[in-house]
CSV table of C-alpha atoms and ligand atoms in Angstrom, one decimal:
chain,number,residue,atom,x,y,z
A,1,UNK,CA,24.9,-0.4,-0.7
A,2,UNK,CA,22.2,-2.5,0.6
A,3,UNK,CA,18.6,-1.9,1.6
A,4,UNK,CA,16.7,-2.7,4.2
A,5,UNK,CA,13.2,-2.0,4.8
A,6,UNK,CA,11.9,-2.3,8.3
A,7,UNK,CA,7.7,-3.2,8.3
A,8,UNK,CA,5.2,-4.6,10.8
A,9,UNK,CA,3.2,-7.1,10.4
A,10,UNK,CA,1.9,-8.3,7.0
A,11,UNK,CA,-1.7,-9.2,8.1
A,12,UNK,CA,-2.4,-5.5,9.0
A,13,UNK,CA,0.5,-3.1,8.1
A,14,UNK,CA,-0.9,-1.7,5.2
A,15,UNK,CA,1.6,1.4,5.0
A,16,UNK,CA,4.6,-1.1,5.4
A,17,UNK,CA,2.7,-2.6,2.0
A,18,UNK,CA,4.0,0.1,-0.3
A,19,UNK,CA,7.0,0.1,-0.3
A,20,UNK,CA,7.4,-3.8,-0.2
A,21,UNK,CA,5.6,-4.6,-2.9
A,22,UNK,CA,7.4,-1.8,-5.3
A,23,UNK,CA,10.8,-3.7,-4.2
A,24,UNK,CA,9.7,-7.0,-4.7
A,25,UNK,CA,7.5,-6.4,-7.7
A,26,UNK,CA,10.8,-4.8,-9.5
A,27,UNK,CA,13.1,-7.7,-8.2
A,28,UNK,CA,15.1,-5.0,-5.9
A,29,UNK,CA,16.9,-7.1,-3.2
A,30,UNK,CA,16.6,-5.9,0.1
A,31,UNK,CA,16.9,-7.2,3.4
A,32,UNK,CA,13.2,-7.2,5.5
A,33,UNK,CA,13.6,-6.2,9.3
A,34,UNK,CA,9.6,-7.7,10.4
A,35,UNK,CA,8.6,-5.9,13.8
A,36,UNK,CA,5.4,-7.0,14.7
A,37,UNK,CA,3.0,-3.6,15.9
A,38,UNK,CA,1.4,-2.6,19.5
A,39,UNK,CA,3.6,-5.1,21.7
A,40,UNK,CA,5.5,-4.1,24.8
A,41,UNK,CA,8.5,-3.8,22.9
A,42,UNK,CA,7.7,-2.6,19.4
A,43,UNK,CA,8.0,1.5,20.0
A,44,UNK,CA,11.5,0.7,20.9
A,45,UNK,CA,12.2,-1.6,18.3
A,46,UNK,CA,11.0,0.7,15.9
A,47,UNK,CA,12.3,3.8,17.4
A,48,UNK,CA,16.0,2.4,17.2
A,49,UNK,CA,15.3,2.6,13.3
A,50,UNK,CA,12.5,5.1,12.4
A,51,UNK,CA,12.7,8.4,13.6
A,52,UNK,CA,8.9,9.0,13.7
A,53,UNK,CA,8.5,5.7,15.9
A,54,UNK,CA,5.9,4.3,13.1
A,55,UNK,CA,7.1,1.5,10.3
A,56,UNK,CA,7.6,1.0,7.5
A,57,UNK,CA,11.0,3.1,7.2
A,58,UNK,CA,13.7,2.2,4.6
A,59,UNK,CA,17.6,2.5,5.7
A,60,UNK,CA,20.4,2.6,2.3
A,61,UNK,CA,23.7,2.8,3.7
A,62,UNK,CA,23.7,6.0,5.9
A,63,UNK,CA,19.8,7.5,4.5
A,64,UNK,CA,17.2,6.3,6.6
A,65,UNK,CA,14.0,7.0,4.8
A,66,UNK,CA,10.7,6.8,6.7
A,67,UNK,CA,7.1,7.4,5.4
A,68,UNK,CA,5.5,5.3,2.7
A,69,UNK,CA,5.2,7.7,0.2
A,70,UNK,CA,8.8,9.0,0.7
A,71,UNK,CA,10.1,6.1,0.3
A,72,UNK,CA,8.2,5.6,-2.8
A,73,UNK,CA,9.8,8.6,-3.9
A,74,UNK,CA,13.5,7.8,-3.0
A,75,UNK,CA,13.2,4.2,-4.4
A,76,UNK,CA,11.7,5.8,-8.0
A,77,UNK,CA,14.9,8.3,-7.9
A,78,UNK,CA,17.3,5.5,-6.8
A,79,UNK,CA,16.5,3.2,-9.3
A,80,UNK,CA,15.4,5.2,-12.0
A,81,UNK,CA,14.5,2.0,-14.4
A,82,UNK,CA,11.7,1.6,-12.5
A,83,UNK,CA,9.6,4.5,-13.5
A,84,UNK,CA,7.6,5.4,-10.5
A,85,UNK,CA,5.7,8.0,-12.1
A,86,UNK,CA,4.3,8.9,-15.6
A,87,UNK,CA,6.4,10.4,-18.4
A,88,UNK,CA,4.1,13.1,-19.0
A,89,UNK,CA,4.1,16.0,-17.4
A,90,UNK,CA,0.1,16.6,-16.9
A,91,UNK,CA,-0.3,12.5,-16.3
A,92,UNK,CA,2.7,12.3,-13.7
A,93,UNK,CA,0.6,15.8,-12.3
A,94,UNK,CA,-2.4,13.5,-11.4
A,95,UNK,CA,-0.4,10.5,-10.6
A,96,UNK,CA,1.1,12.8,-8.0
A,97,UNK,CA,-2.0,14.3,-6.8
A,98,UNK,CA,-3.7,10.7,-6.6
A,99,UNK,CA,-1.0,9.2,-4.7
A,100,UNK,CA,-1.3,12.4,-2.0
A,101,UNK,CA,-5.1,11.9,-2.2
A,102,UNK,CA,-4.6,8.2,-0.7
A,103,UNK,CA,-2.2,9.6,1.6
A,104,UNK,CA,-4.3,11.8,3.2
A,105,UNK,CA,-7.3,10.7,3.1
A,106,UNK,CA,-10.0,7.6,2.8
A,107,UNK,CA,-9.9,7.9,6.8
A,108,UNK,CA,-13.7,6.1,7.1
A,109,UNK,CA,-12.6,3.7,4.8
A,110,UNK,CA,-8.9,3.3,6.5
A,111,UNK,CA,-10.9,2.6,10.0
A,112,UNK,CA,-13.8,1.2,9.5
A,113,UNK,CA,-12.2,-1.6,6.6
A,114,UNK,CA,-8.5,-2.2,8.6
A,115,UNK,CA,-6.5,-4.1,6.4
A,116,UNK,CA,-6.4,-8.1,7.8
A,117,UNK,CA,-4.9,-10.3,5.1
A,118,UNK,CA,-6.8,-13.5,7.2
A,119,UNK,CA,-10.3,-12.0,7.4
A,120,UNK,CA,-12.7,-14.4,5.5
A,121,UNK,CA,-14.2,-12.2,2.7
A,122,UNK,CA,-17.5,-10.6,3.7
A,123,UNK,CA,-19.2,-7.3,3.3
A,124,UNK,CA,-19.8,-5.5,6.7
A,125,UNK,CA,-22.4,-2.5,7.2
A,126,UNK,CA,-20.1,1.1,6.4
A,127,UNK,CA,-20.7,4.2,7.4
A,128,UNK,CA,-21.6,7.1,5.3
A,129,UNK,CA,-18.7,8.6,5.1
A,130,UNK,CA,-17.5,5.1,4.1
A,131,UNK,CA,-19.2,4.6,1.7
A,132,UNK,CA,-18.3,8.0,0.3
A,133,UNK,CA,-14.6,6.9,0.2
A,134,UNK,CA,-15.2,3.7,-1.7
A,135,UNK,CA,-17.2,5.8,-4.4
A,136,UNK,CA,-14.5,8.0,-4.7
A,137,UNK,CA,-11.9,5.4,-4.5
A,138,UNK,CA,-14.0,3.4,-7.3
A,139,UNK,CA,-13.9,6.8,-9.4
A,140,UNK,CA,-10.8,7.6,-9.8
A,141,UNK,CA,-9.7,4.0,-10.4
A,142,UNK,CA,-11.9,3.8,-13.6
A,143,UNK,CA,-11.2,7.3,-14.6
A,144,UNK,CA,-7.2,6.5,-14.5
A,145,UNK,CA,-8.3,2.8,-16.2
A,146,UNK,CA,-9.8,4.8,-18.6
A,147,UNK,CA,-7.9,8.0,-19.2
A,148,UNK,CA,-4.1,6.5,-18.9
A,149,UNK,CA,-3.8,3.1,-18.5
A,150,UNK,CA,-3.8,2.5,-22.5
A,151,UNK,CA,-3.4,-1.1,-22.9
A,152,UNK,CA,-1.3,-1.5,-19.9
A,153,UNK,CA,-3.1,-3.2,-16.8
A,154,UNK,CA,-2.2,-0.9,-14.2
A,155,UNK,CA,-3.6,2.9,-13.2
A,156,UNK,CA,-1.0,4.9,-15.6
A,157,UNK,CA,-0.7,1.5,-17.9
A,158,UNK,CA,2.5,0.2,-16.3
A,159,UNK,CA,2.9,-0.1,-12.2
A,160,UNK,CA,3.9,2.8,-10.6
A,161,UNK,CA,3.9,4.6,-6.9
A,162,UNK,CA,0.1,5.1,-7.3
A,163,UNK,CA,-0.4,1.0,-7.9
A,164,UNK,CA,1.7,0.7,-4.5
A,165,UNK,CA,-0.5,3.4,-2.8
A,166,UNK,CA,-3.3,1.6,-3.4
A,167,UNK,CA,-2.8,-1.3,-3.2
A,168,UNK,CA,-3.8,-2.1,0.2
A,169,UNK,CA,-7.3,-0.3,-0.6
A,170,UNK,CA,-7.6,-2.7,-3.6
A,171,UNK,CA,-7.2,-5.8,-0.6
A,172,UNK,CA,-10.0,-4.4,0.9
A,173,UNK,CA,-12.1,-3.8,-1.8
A,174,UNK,CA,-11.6,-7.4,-1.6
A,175,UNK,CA,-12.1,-8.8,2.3
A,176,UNK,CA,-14.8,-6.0,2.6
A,177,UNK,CA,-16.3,-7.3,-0.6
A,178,UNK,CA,-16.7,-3.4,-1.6
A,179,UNK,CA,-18.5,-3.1,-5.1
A,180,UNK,CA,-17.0,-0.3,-7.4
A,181,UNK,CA,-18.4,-2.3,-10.6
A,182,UNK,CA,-16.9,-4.1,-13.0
A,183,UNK,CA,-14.0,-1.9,-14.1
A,184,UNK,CA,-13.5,-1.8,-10.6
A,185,UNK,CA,-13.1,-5.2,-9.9
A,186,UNK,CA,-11.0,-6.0,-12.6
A,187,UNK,CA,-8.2,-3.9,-10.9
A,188,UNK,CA,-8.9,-5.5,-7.9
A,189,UNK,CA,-8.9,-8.7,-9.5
A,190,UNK,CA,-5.4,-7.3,-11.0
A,191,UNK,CA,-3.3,-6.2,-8.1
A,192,UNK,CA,-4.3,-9.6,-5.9
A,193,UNK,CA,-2.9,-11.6,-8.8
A,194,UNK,CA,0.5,-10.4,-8.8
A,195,UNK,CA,2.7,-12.6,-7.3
A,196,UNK,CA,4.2,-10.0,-5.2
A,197,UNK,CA,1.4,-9.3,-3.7
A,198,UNK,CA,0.2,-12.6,-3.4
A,199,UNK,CA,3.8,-13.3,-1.8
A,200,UNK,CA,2.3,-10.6,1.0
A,201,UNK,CA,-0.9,-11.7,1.3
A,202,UNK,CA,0.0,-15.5,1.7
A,203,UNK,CA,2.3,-14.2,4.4
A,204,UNK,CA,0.0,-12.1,6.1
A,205,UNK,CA,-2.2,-15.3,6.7
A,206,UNK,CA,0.4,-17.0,8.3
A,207,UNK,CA,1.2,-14.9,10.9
A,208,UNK,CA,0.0,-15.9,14.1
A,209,UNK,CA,0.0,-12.2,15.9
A,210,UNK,CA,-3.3,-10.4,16.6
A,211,UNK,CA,-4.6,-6.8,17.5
A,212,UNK,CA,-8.1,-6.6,18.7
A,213,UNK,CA,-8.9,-3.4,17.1
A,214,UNK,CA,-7.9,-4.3,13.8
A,215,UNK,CA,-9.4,-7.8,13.7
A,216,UNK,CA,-13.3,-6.6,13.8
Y,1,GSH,N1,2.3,8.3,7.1
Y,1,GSH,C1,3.1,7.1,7.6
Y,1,GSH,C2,2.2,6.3,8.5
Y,1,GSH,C3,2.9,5.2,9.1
Y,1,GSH,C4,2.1,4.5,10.2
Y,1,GSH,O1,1.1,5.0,10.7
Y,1,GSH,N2,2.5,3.2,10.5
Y,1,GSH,C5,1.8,2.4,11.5
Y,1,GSH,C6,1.6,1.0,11.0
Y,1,GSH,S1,0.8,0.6,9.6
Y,1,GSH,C7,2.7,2.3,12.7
Y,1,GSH,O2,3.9,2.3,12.6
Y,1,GSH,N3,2.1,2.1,13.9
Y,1,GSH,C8,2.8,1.8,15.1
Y,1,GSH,C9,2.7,2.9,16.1
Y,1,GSH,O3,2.2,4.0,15.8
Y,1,GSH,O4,3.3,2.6,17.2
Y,1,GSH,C10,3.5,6.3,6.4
Y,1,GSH,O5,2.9,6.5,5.3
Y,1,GSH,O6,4.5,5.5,6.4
């Protein structure tokens, strides 16, 4: 059966992120359906193949799978190779709890730091609450560096569904030139070097769309 995963733009869709990097980054062909967000005509489009109305949302044969994390989830199950979560019971625990952490929450950080692939690098004045998320955000990426990555470069050592749940954060830790430390930046540093990523990012920057709220 084939895949197809339906996303909105690359420049700011930072859920539609998830899921397309954990295809791409474990060579999973799928077909992309690109609907670009907040036009006359996107609710429709996206409505005709997401039942929440919102991208990204995955269809395999007759499963249509919508929310990033859930799709995370059904992509781990469906190819099972790709591991999406830790072996060990009390490390795929926190993996779990990390990934639902990012899920839910960071909203300061979320709004305040919009993901925008083309926005020149450049630190801009955060809130508190902001600032909060970033230091939390930093935490638990060097705890998980230090606790369970091993030698592997990833969170848990090898990528998994918390390296696609963050990994829009980690793009801006970089166009928000947000400081976590050293550690911090190495994972940064990491996840924008990996050629799927970069495959998004390069993408992002050529798209030609804009939305006024997100491009502050
Ligand atoms: N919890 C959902 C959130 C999805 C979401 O908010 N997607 C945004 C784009 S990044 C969207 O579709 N916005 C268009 C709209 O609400 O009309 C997920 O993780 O997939």
């Amino acid at each position: 059966m084939s895949l197809t995963l339906v996303i909105g733009n690359k420049n700011y869709s930072s859920w539609s992120l998830r899921p397309w990097l954990y295809l791409k980054h474990h060579g999973i062909a799928f077909e992309e359906v690109r609907i670009p967000l907040y036009r006359e005509d996107s609710k429709a489009k996206i409505l005709a193949r997401s039942p929440s109305g919102k991208v990204p949302a995955l269809r395999d044969g007759d499963i249509v799978v919508w929310d990033s994390l859930a799709i995370l989830e059904y992509l781990a199950e469906r190819f099972p190779a790709t591991r999406g979560w830790p072996e060990d019971l009390g490390d795929r625990a926190t993996a779990r709890s990390l990934a639902a952490e990012m899920h839910a929450g960071f909203q300061a950080l979320r709004n305040e730091c919009g993901m925008n692939c083309r926005r020149p690098p450049a630190a801009k004045d955060l809130s508190e609450a902001a600032r909060k998320d970033v230091a939390r955000v930093s935490q638990i990426w060097r705890e998980c560096r230090e606790r369970y990555a091993g030698e592997g470069p990833w969170l848990f050592g090898r990528f998994g569904i918390v390296d696609a749940m963050y990994a829009p954060v980690a793009l801006r830790f970089h166009t928000y030139r947000l400081d976590g430390g050293p550690a911090v930046q190495a994972y940064v540093d990491h996840v924008l070097a990996n050629p799927a990523m970069a495959e998004w990012t390069a993408a992002g920057r050529q798209e030609s769309e804009t939305i006024a709220a997100f491009d502050e």
